[in-house]
């Protein structure tokens, strides 16, 4: 039986995962349908306010059709969003774009697999936009500035990590800038791909992916939900088996960074921010680590400023308790 | 006497400007003090939530001091914000950064004048970061993609304009990406510089400047307020005399684009979105153009999605009616 670091008893973990997955009151096939309906509704109404068409509708050469834009990293979240969008509005109205920022980005292959599986093969469509030159240009420009904090020596592991985090964050913001430019050119709407677990943990870049969007799709779903959605949507196994990662550098995983399994991450997010339990109460009730609960509570508190930006943004709404701000 | 295009009578314009400027119930010297106090309060409390210091506090070499970051274009808004920030927390805690995106950007000289006037002269500080290579890199990459809408021919004036708008918007987002990177490296907080008039008109780039920030400074102020603040703060006349512009290309001005003077722009924003009057009511009461009021109302409606992002963000609050969302 799998050992869980922050729970005395694995059976408690399984029971809580069941509780999380049961909270929708429907099967994952039905949940997928609910998401698809909301994606279709937003698309149909996604002309700007008042039902008026975008004033950029006819810019460029002739008729421009409306499309959903997805920053498809090849991770499970953006993949599930792509499958849902295709089911909702049809492949010809979805543009999944992969924007690698480093040559060893292993997600490019997974993203290509996703597009292949879904039959994306429009000749010359901008499925891959290489943002590495832009990120390199920026990091080089910064390294020539004389602010001491900007030249992080590579001799210390923590400084090398900081450098990777900075270039990773910069890449996330460039992706939003590129998608936004495409959005204007082709009259698209950007779909958000952040899940509730990582949203609570503070993963996601302010003004960058995956928390900057026109319409959020997975904001109310935990990772164990998304795994099940991936199953019912028949997402390729290679994508479903990969460990969640920011993709900022090879080998980064949330599981390794937090020291907790996906199930535990979900459970703590669920108990703290959906059932609004205190760390001590969680420890006493479930034989769980109060200390780890406090770590997650701290991450939630210091990342509040990121979630404030989306407090009023449109997103898929499900029956579960919305995230308090 | 100056002629106003959208009012029958210039005296009405003058009376309404007086009403706008009188709504604070205090002098502009006192208003400046109120803004300065709020800037100081946010700075003192601008550690992350719960009074806990940022976890990036000691990244880099040694002690990192907290600073306000301003994208200083040399326009009146970012200039006034820079003067207010210096008055609030001292020059050593403010970093005004100019990020030109095109070689003929006339604002670089004005920004240099502002820094000179305020005594910014830290050796090697990153006062100017050239983002032109990044914008060029992107626009070139997009032009090689085969989406027809991405190759806007330069033969038509409207398409050349669209190209300029796209690269201008992209530059605005790159500025936010650069500031955000600096923010992490030096523990800064980004000040927003959008004014209420342009916010209502939909100027400002989603996920870009001047509407992406940690703390908004001018959100509740009209252009005629900011002109007066510039006067009491002794902003150089060259800055005060320049016409408001996105800076996207040489010669662009809001006045030319909208076909309305600054006073008229302010008045329509004030009557429509602060006094919540309908276009017909404005026309009947003030001998004004209902048609122009409808143009501004339309711009407001189609740009709502941009303001939603800031609905919960911290900003300077004044006594006037907050913007409805």
XYZ file of C-alpha atoms in Angstrom:
650
model
C 0.000 0.000 0.000
C 1.258 3.471 -0.874
C 2.707 5.425 2.028
C 1.555 9.028 2.506
C 3.950 11.349 4.236
C 1.423 13.680 5.840
C -1.212 11.167 6.961
C -0.935 8.431 9.565
C -3.272 6.182 7.634
C -3.495 5.585 3.871
C -7.156 4.615 4.219
C -7.945 8.175 5.352
C -6.355 9.498 2.173
C -8.434 7.175 0.030
C -11.632 8.119 1.856
C -10.919 11.828 1.424
C -10.120 11.455 -2.281
C -13.445 9.665 -2.608
C -15.140 12.555 -0.795
C -13.509 15.080 -3.153
C -14.477 13.113 -6.232
C -17.972 12.539 -4.911
C -18.703 16.210 -4.265
C -19.923 16.818 -7.828
C -22.833 14.446 -7.334
C -22.399 13.073 -10.832
C -20.098 10.868 -12.874
C -17.016 12.311 -14.570
C -18.684 11.723 -17.923
C -21.477 13.994 -16.738
C -19.019 16.487 -15.256
C -17.222 16.676 -18.614
C -20.576 17.450 -20.242
C -21.225 20.258 -17.765
C -17.848 21.793 -18.569
C -18.464 21.418 -22.300
C -21.839 23.159 -22.058
C -20.288 26.114 -20.231
C -17.468 26.319 -22.765
C -20.023 26.357 -25.566
C -22.118 29.017 -23.840
C -19.152 31.306 -23.284
C -18.086 30.844 -26.886
C -21.515 31.701 -28.244
C -21.753 34.742 -26.017
C -18.121 35.646 -26.181
C -18.590 38.569 -28.450
C -17.797 41.582 -26.362
C -20.378 42.918 -23.918
C -23.876 43.626 -25.121
C -23.728 41.028 -27.855
C -21.844 43.445 -30.063
C -19.220 41.836 -32.258
C -15.590 42.706 -31.709
C -14.538 45.782 -33.617
C -11.547 43.770 -34.848
C -13.791 41.235 -36.510
C -12.820 42.072 -40.046
C -9.252 43.148 -39.617
C -6.842 41.237 -41.824
C -7.812 39.367 -44.927
C -11.517 38.774 -45.101
C -13.734 36.866 -42.726
C -12.112 36.015 -39.405
C -13.627 33.204 -37.418
C -13.716 33.194 -33.660
C -11.477 30.694 -31.875
C -10.482 29.479 -28.460
C -6.756 29.833 -27.796
C -5.027 27.407 -25.435
C -1.400 27.585 -24.312
C -0.892 23.833 -24.714
C 2.179 22.774 -22.748
C 1.437 19.081 -23.061
C 0.764 18.876 -19.323
C -2.480 17.316 -18.186
C -4.281 20.600 -17.419
C -3.840 22.332 -20.765
C -4.415 19.002 -22.503
C -7.743 18.415 -20.767
C -8.776 21.989 -21.583
C -7.920 21.382 -25.246
C -9.994 18.186 -25.362
C -12.930 19.888 -23.672
C -12.728 22.886 -26.024
C -12.678 20.635 -29.095
C -15.693 18.738 -27.790
C -17.443 22.048 -27.069
C -16.916 24.058 -30.245
C -15.157 21.784 -32.723
C -11.524 21.467 -33.708
C -11.710 24.192 -36.340
C -12.570 26.715 -33.611
C -9.693 25.805 -31.287
C -6.040 26.781 -31.639
C -3.707 24.971 -29.211
C -0.325 26.700 -29.252
C 2.866 25.366 -27.723
C 5.475 27.959 -26.768
C 8.695 26.283 -25.638
C 11.162 28.485 -23.774
C 14.087 26.064 -23.581
C 15.555 23.523 -26.008
C 15.184 20.605 -23.587
C 11.471 21.213 -23.072
C 10.102 17.678 -23.010
C 6.512 18.895 -23.222
C 6.773 19.767 -26.927
C 6.515 16.094 -27.852
C 3.512 15.538 -25.601
C 1.771 18.576 -27.049
C 2.405 17.261 -30.565
C 0.906 13.931 -29.501
C -2.201 15.725 -28.232
C -2.635 17.640 -31.485
C -2.103 14.444 -33.469
C -4.629 12.563 -31.364
C -7.203 15.315 -31.866
C -6.499 15.578 -35.593
C -5.090 19.099 -35.641
C -3.336 19.402 -38.974
C -4.266 22.725 -40.514
C -1.431 23.484 -42.940
C 0.814 26.190 -41.567
C -1.215 26.856 -38.420
C 0.910 28.463 -35.687
C 0.898 25.407 -33.423
C 4.442 25.984 -32.194
C 5.890 29.403 -31.441
C 9.416 29.325 -30.091
C 9.792 31.942 -27.358
C 13.318 30.943 -26.377
C 14.962 33.822 -28.309
C 12.809 36.344 -26.431
C 13.521 34.832 -23.017
C 17.249 34.632 -23.779
C 17.259 38.212 -25.021
C 15.677 39.373 -21.780
C 17.845 37.350 -19.411
C 20.932 38.563 -21.244
C 19.785 42.199 -21.074
C 19.145 41.863 -17.354
C 22.546 40.313 -16.725
C 24.232 43.411 -18.172
C 22.464 45.722 -15.712
C 24.387 46.644 -12.631
C 21.728 46.007 -9.982
C 23.570 43.483 -7.831
C 20.461 41.367 -7.324
C 20.186 40.824 -11.052
C 23.414 38.880 -11.388
C 22.753 35.774 -9.518
C 25.969 33.845 -9.426
C 25.662 30.313 -10.653
C 27.960 28.973 -7.967
C 25.196 28.576 -5.405
C 22.404 26.107 -6.012
C 19.786 28.485 -4.590
C 20.888 31.269 -6.918
C 20.867 29.017 -9.963
C 17.347 27.993 -8.956
C 16.330 31.631 -8.616
C 17.647 32.280 -12.130
C 15.558 29.398 -13.478
C 12.486 30.635 -11.656
C 12.948 34.127 -13.070
C 13.375 32.964 -16.647
C 10.479 30.535 -16.191
C 8.219 33.306 -14.938
C 9.325 35.606 -17.731
C 8.487 32.887 -20.265
C 5.014 32.513 -18.740
C 4.370 36.210 -19.240
C 5.714 36.153 -22.787
C 3.259 33.324 -23.539
C 0.377 35.527 -22.444
C 1.747 38.403 -24.530
C 1.993 36.146 -27.599
C -1.480 34.651 -27.086
C -2.911 38.123 -26.574
C -1.396 39.283 -29.840
C -2.855 36.276 -31.647
C -6.125 36.960 -29.893
C -6.342 40.352 -31.478
C -5.208 39.135 -34.879
C -7.559 36.165 -35.098
C -10.360 37.207 -32.742
C -9.653 34.545 -30.145
C -10.474 34.058 -26.499
C -7.773 32.739 -24.162
C -8.757 29.755 -22.026
C -7.296 29.509 -18.521
C -5.874 26.162 -17.460
C -5.046 26.607 -13.768
C -6.457 23.953 -11.437
C -7.788 24.671 -7.969
C -4.987 22.860 -6.143
C -2.168 24.839 -7.739
C -4.189 28.033 -7.635
C -4.368 27.659 -3.847
C -0.680 26.770 -3.632
C 0.295 29.927 -5.492
C 1.652 28.208 -8.590
C 1.015 30.360 -11.618
C 2.623 33.602 -12.716
C 0.977 36.968 -12.110
C 0.193 38.385 -15.578
C 1.422 35.067 -17.033
C 0.174 31.533 -17.643
C -1.863 29.700 -16.503
C -3.707 32.316 -14.432
C -4.136 35.077 -17.056
C -7.063 34.342 -19.339
C -10.419 35.404 -20.694
C -12.268 32.327 -19.407
C -11.033 29.916 -16.744
C -11.924 26.264 -17.237
C -10.453 24.239 -14.365
C -10.426 26.777 -11.508
C -12.810 24.729 -9.357
C -11.264 21.318 -10.034
C -8.619 19.409 -8.101
C -5.924 17.293 -9.685
C -7.782 14.067 -8.891
C -10.760 15.500 -10.780
C -8.628 16.353 -13.777
C -7.068 12.893 -13.842
C -10.558 11.420 -14.049
C -11.606 13.888 -16.720
C -8.492 12.940 -18.705
C -9.574 9.314 -18.463
C -13.133 9.873 -19.672
C -11.904 12.187 -22.437
C -9.454 9.465 -23.571
C -6.387 11.678 -23.224
C -3.238 9.749 -24.283
C -1.646 7.819 -21.429
C 1.747 9.464 -21.910
C 0.170 12.778 -20.899
C -1.797 11.278 -18.024
C 1.310 9.603 -16.597
C 3.556 12.694 -16.550
C 4.030 14.383 -13.171
C 2.646 17.923 -12.779
C 5.379 20.529 -13.284
C 5.797 24.234 -13.937
C 8.021 23.206 -16.839
C 10.484 25.900 -15.777
C 13.379 23.468 -15.861
C 13.979 19.788 -16.499
C 13.032 17.637 -13.543
C 10.888 20.193 -11.676
C 7.744 18.608 -10.216
C 5.238 20.037 -7.763
C 5.315 16.708 -5.945
C 9.071 16.980 -5.377
C 8.963 20.675 -4.538
C 6.184 20.372 -1.970
C 7.121 16.947 -0.607
C 3.570 15.671 -0.971
C 1.704 13.358 -3.318
C -0.978 14.686 -5.646
C -3.669 13.180 -3.417
C -2.288 14.914 -0.339
C -1.976 18.240 -2.171
C -5.613 18.007 -3.201
C -6.802 16.984 0.245
C -5.071 19.827 2.056
C -6.395 22.356 -0.489
C -9.871 20.855 -0.102
C -9.914 20.809 3.691
C -8.283 24.222 4.133
C -9.988 26.272 1.427
C -13.179 24.466 0.511
C -14.205 23.084 3.915
C -12.438 26.009 5.613
C -10.910 23.870 8.369
C -7.978 25.097 10.479
C -4.659 23.183 10.415
C -5.113 21.914 13.984
C -8.635 20.721 13.240
C -7.380 18.878 10.159
C -4.646 17.237 12.220
C -7.016 16.160 14.972
C -9.797 14.950 12.682
C -7.752 13.080 10.090
C -4.454 12.154 11.740
C -2.734 14.556 9.362
C 0.261 16.860 9.628
C -0.705 20.258 11.041
C 2.704 21.516 9.991
C 2.142 20.703 6.324
C -1.317 22.269 6.534
C 0.329 25.446 7.808
C 2.813 25.371 4.919
C -0.061 25.257 2.438
C -1.971 27.929 4.370
C 1.123 30.151 4.179
C 1.474 29.580 0.440
C -2.193 30.498 0.056
C -1.807 33.697 2.068
C 1.248 34.995 0.237
C -0.288 34.279 -3.180
C -3.601 36.029 -2.499
C -2.547 38.991 -4.654
C -2.461 36.699 -7.691
C -5.986 35.385 -7.181
C -7.391 38.881 -6.647
C -6.867 39.552 -10.352
C -9.283 36.787 -11.280
C -11.902 37.379 -8.618
C -14.327 38.889 -11.110
C -13.169 37.124 -14.289
C -15.497 34.724 -16.090
C -14.835 31.034 -15.453
C -16.573 27.672 -15.409
C -18.786 27.513 -12.309
C -19.600 24.220 -10.654
C -21.715 23.437 -7.629
C -18.804 23.178 -5.187
C -17.932 25.974 -2.789
C -16.239 28.806 -4.670
C -12.789 29.834 -3.512
C -12.947 32.565 -0.912
C -10.679 35.522 -1.628
C -12.342 81.438 -26.802
C -11.564 77.791 -27.446
C -14.164 75.938 -29.492
C -15.369 72.557 -28.212
C -16.616 70.130 -30.786
C -19.125 68.269 -28.643
C -20.642 71.153 -26.688
C -22.723 74.053 -27.959
C -21.285 76.391 -25.365
C -17.699 76.683 -24.106
C -18.945 78.113 -20.807
C -20.658 74.776 -20.073
C -17.332 73.004 -20.539
C -15.619 75.376 -18.140
C -18.353 74.963 -15.553
C -18.178 71.167 -15.767
C -14.381 71.132 -15.475
C -14.810 73.262 -12.377
C -17.343 70.756 -11.033
C -14.936 67.871 -11.673
C -12.054 69.666 -10.029
C -14.230 70.758 -7.136
C -15.483 67.270 -6.301
C -12.513 66.488 -4.045
C -13.523 69.223 -1.621
C -9.899 70.224 -1.131
C -7.047 71.957 -2.916
C -4.744 70.023 -5.226
C -1.947 70.517 -2.709
C -4.134 68.693 -0.199
C -5.137 66.064 -2.748
C -1.452 65.378 -3.457
C -0.942 64.869 0.279
C -3.812 62.375 0.413
C -2.272 60.389 -2.429
C 1.148 60.515 -0.776
C -0.237 59.217 2.520
C -1.883 56.263 0.767
C 1.299 55.505 -1.167
C 3.242 55.526 2.097
C 0.698 53.288 3.824
C 0.733 50.720 1.034
C 4.517 50.740 1.031
C 4.749 50.172 4.765
C 2.206 47.377 4.603
C 3.274 46.027 1.273
C 4.960 42.995 2.645
C 2.841 40.100 1.555
C -0.378 39.318 3.423
C -0.302 38.922 7.169
C 2.652 41.228 7.629
C 5.002 38.431 6.678
C 8.009 39.521 4.669
C 8.389 38.305 1.123
C 10.124 34.975 0.923
C 12.374 36.492 -1.750
C 13.646 39.103 0.661
C 17.191 37.840 0.838
C 17.665 36.394 -2.588
C 20.680 37.810 -4.385
C 23.593 39.494 -2.723
C 22.785 40.566 0.790
C 20.104 42.887 2.055
C 17.509 43.830 -0.534
C 15.523 46.976 0.073
C 11.929 47.319 -0.946
C 11.148 49.684 -3.811
C 8.319 51.063 -5.863
C 8.686 50.332 -9.571
C 7.218 52.734 -12.122
C 7.148 52.228 -15.889
C 8.115 55.842 -16.592
C 7.231 56.692 -20.181
C 7.754 60.412 -19.717
C 4.025 61.019 -20.182
C 2.220 63.045 -17.568
C 0.593 60.079 -15.784
C 3.704 58.019 -15.072
C 5.590 61.233 -14.314
C 3.064 62.357 -11.704
C 3.131 58.870 -10.160
C 6.932 59.049 -9.960
C 6.833 62.456 -8.235
C 4.190 61.253 -5.788
C 6.138 58.065 -5.020
C 9.340 60.014 -4.369
C 7.465 62.363 -2.048
C 5.914 59.363 -0.293
C 8.844 57.036 0.303
C 11.970 58.865 -0.843
C 13.958 58.658 -4.048
C 16.096 55.752 -2.858
C 12.959 53.596 -2.612
C 11.669 54.359 -6.112
C 12.912 52.935 -9.400
C 11.472 54.662 -12.489
C 12.255 52.553 -15.540
C 11.852 53.623 -19.148
C 11.377 50.838 -21.685
C 11.410 52.215 -25.227
C 10.069 49.899 -27.931
C 10.988 51.963 -30.987
C 14.005 54.088 -31.899
C 11.944 57.232 -32.515
C 10.332 57.114 -29.078
C 10.302 60.775 -28.111
C 9.354 59.985 -24.524
C 12.851 58.767 -23.598
C 14.097 62.346 -23.418
C 11.172 63.454 -21.264
C 11.705 60.522 -18.904
C 15.382 61.449 -18.600
C 14.343 65.007 -17.770
C 12.043 63.711 -15.028
C 14.797 61.586 -13.499
C 17.217 64.515 -13.707
C 14.717 66.858 -12.079
C 14.144 64.395 -9.239
C 17.864 63.725 -8.790
C 17.886 60.066 -9.819
C 21.531 59.276 -10.477
C 22.338 55.954 -8.845
C 25.362 54.661 -10.758
C 24.357 51.830 -13.060
C 20.716 51.699 -11.997
C 18.525 50.102 -14.689
C 16.724 53.325 -15.594
C 16.485 52.440 -19.282
C 15.777 48.951 -20.576
C 15.486 48.723 -24.334
C 12.681 46.326 -25.266
C 12.863 46.987 -28.991
C 14.822 43.777 -29.743
C 12.125 41.698 -28.013
C 9.258 43.407 -29.821
C 11.059 43.099 -33.172
C 11.810 39.441 -32.499
C 8.149 38.767 -31.840
C 6.735 40.725 -34.768
C 9.196 39.001 -37.073
C 8.286 35.553 -35.717
C 4.599 36.290 -36.220
C 5.131 37.487 -39.782
C 6.604 34.097 -40.697
C 3.491 32.229 -39.519
C 0.991 31.355 -42.171
C -2.205 32.526 -40.460
C -3.443 34.984 -43.071
C -4.545 37.486 -40.450
C -1.001 37.729 -39.157
C 0.431 39.226 -42.324
C -1.153 42.547 -42.487
C -0.118 44.073 -45.750
C 1.392 47.496 -45.427
C -0.374 48.777 -48.526
C -3.532 49.740 -46.660
C -3.424 52.461 -44.039
C -5.789 50.546 -41.751
C -3.595 47.459 -41.870
C -0.425 49.426 -41.164
C -2.255 50.939 -38.200
C -3.283 47.485 -37.000
C 0.355 46.395 -37.166
C 1.385 49.378 -35.043
C -1.363 48.674 -32.539
C -0.289 45.045 -32.249
C 3.374 45.833 -31.709
C 2.406 48.618 -29.306
C 0.251 46.249 -27.273
C 2.952 43.606 -27.295
C 5.449 46.160 -26.010
C 3.067 47.081 -23.179
C 2.925 43.454 -22.090
C 6.682 43.046 -22.336
C 7.042 46.071 -20.037
C 4.931 44.324 -17.418
C 6.968 41.132 -17.852
C 10.223 43.069 -17.389
C 8.933 45.005 -14.370
C 7.632 41.781 -12.845
C 11.031 40.170 -13.229
C 12.700 43.159 -11.581
C 10.024 43.017 -8.921
C 11.074 39.548 -7.954
C 14.778 40.325 -8.150
C 14.682 43.518 -6.109
C 11.519 43.026 -4.049
C 9.561 45.803 -5.705
C 5.912 46.699 -6.041
C 4.604 47.888 -9.407
C 2.643 51.148 -9.361
C -0.253 51.522 -11.801
C -0.463 54.753 -13.761
C -3.796 54.544 -15.590
C -6.105 57.533 -15.169
C -9.867 57.283 -14.854
C -10.605 58.908 -18.215
C -8.522 56.475 -20.258
C -9.572 53.558 -18.083
C -13.185 54.283 -19.051
C -12.241 54.751 -22.707
C -10.567 51.352 -22.806
C -7.035 52.621 -23.347
C -4.594 50.299 -21.645
C -3.471 46.810 -22.576
C -4.915 43.728 -20.883
C -1.993 42.115 -18.994
C 0.129 45.127 -20.029
C 0.771 48.723 -18.989
C -0.673 50.870 -17.543
C -3.470 48.682 -16.159
C -1.414 45.775 -14.742
C 0.019 46.646 -11.352
C 0.243 45.878 -7.663
C -1.133 49.244 -6.560
C -3.043 51.712 -8.733
C -2.398 55.388 -8.060
C -4.477 57.468 -10.489
C -7.485 55.206 -11.118
C -9.971 57.699 -9.661
C -8.492 60.832 -11.238
C -9.358 62.579 -14.492
C -6.845 64.219 -16.782
C -7.746 67.693 -15.542
C -6.951 66.461 -12.011
C -3.598 65.111 -13.094
C -2.694 68.342 -14.871
C -3.311 70.190 -11.615
C -1.346 67.637 -9.614
C 1.531 68.041 -12.080
C 1.417 71.771 -11.447
C 1.504 71.536 -7.650
C 4.213 68.859 -7.807
C 6.295 71.166 -10.044
C 6.571 68.646 -12.879
C 8.699 70.086 -15.739
C 6.653 72.052 -18.250
C 7.872 69.985 -21.195
C 6.072 66.985 -19.702
C 2.961 68.951 -18.803
C 2.679 70.361 -22.323
C 2.896 67.043 -24.206
C -0.382 65.614 -25.488
C -1.565 62.306 -23.973
C -0.616 59.370 -26.195
C -0.321 55.603 -26.075
C 3.193 56.101 -27.430
C 2.561 53.235 -29.850
C 3.738 55.294 -32.801
C 4.954 58.805 -33.514
C 2.124 61.308 -33.660
C -0.553 59.194 -31.947
C -2.643 61.251 -29.512
C -5.852 60.347 -27.726
C -7.169 63.789 -28.627
C -6.684 63.129 -32.336
C -7.945 59.552 -32.159
C -11.140 60.409 -30.288
C -11.763 63.794 -31.880
C -12.272 65.455 -28.515
C -10.285 67.753 -26.257
C -8.987 66.565 -22.901
C -11.687 68.563 -21.127
C -14.430 66.954 -23.196
C -12.994 63.468 -22.656
C -13.011 64.038 -18.911
C -16.504 65.492 -18.881
C -18.070 62.625 -20.806
C -16.328 60.068 -18.575
C -17.498 61.993 -15.513
C -21.111 62.375 -16.592
C -21.484 58.843 -17.966
C -19.625 56.781 -15.363
C -19.441 58.872 -12.223
C -22.804 60.648 -12.367
C -24.269 57.697 -14.293
C -26.210 59.858 -16.741
C -27.536 58.489 -20.043
C -26.313 59.990 -23.350
C -29.693 61.609 -24.076
C -29.834 63.134 -20.611
C -26.334 64.544 -21.066
C -27.324 66.016 -24.420
C -30.493 67.608 -23.067
C -28.953 68.937 -19.851
C -25.695 70.317 -21.203
C -26.223 70.984 -24.906
C -23.755 68.202 -25.633
C -23.432 65.594 -28.363
C -25.461 62.466 -27.562
C -23.643 60.727 -30.383
C -20.212 61.283 -28.843
C -21.570 60.154 -25.469
C -22.703 56.933 -27.134
C -19.240 56.461 -28.662
C -17.673 56.700 -25.199
C -20.364 54.448 -23.712
C -19.575 51.870 -26.398
C -15.844 52.065 -25.693
C -16.623 51.558 -22.007
C -18.808 48.525 -22.682
C -16.355 46.716 -24.936
C -13.454 47.310 -22.535
C -15.240 46.035 -19.427
C -13.239 42.796 -19.539
C -10.060 44.791 -18.933
C -11.379 46.543 -15.843
C -12.696 43.301 -14.351
C -9.103 42.249 -13.704
C -8.571 45.192 -11.380
C -11.912 45.143 -9.617
C -10.397 43.729 -6.431
C -6.840 45.059 -6.771
C -5.495 47.547 -4.247
C -5.477 51.173 -5.388
C -5.613 54.707 -4.041
C -9.178 55.389 -2.864
C -10.590 58.894 -2.857
C -13.975 60.187 -1.797
C -15.448 60.310 -5.298
C -17.814 57.651 -6.595
C -15.885 54.483 -7.407
C -16.134 53.164 -10.936
C -18.984 50.699 -11.305
C -18.019 47.451 -12.995
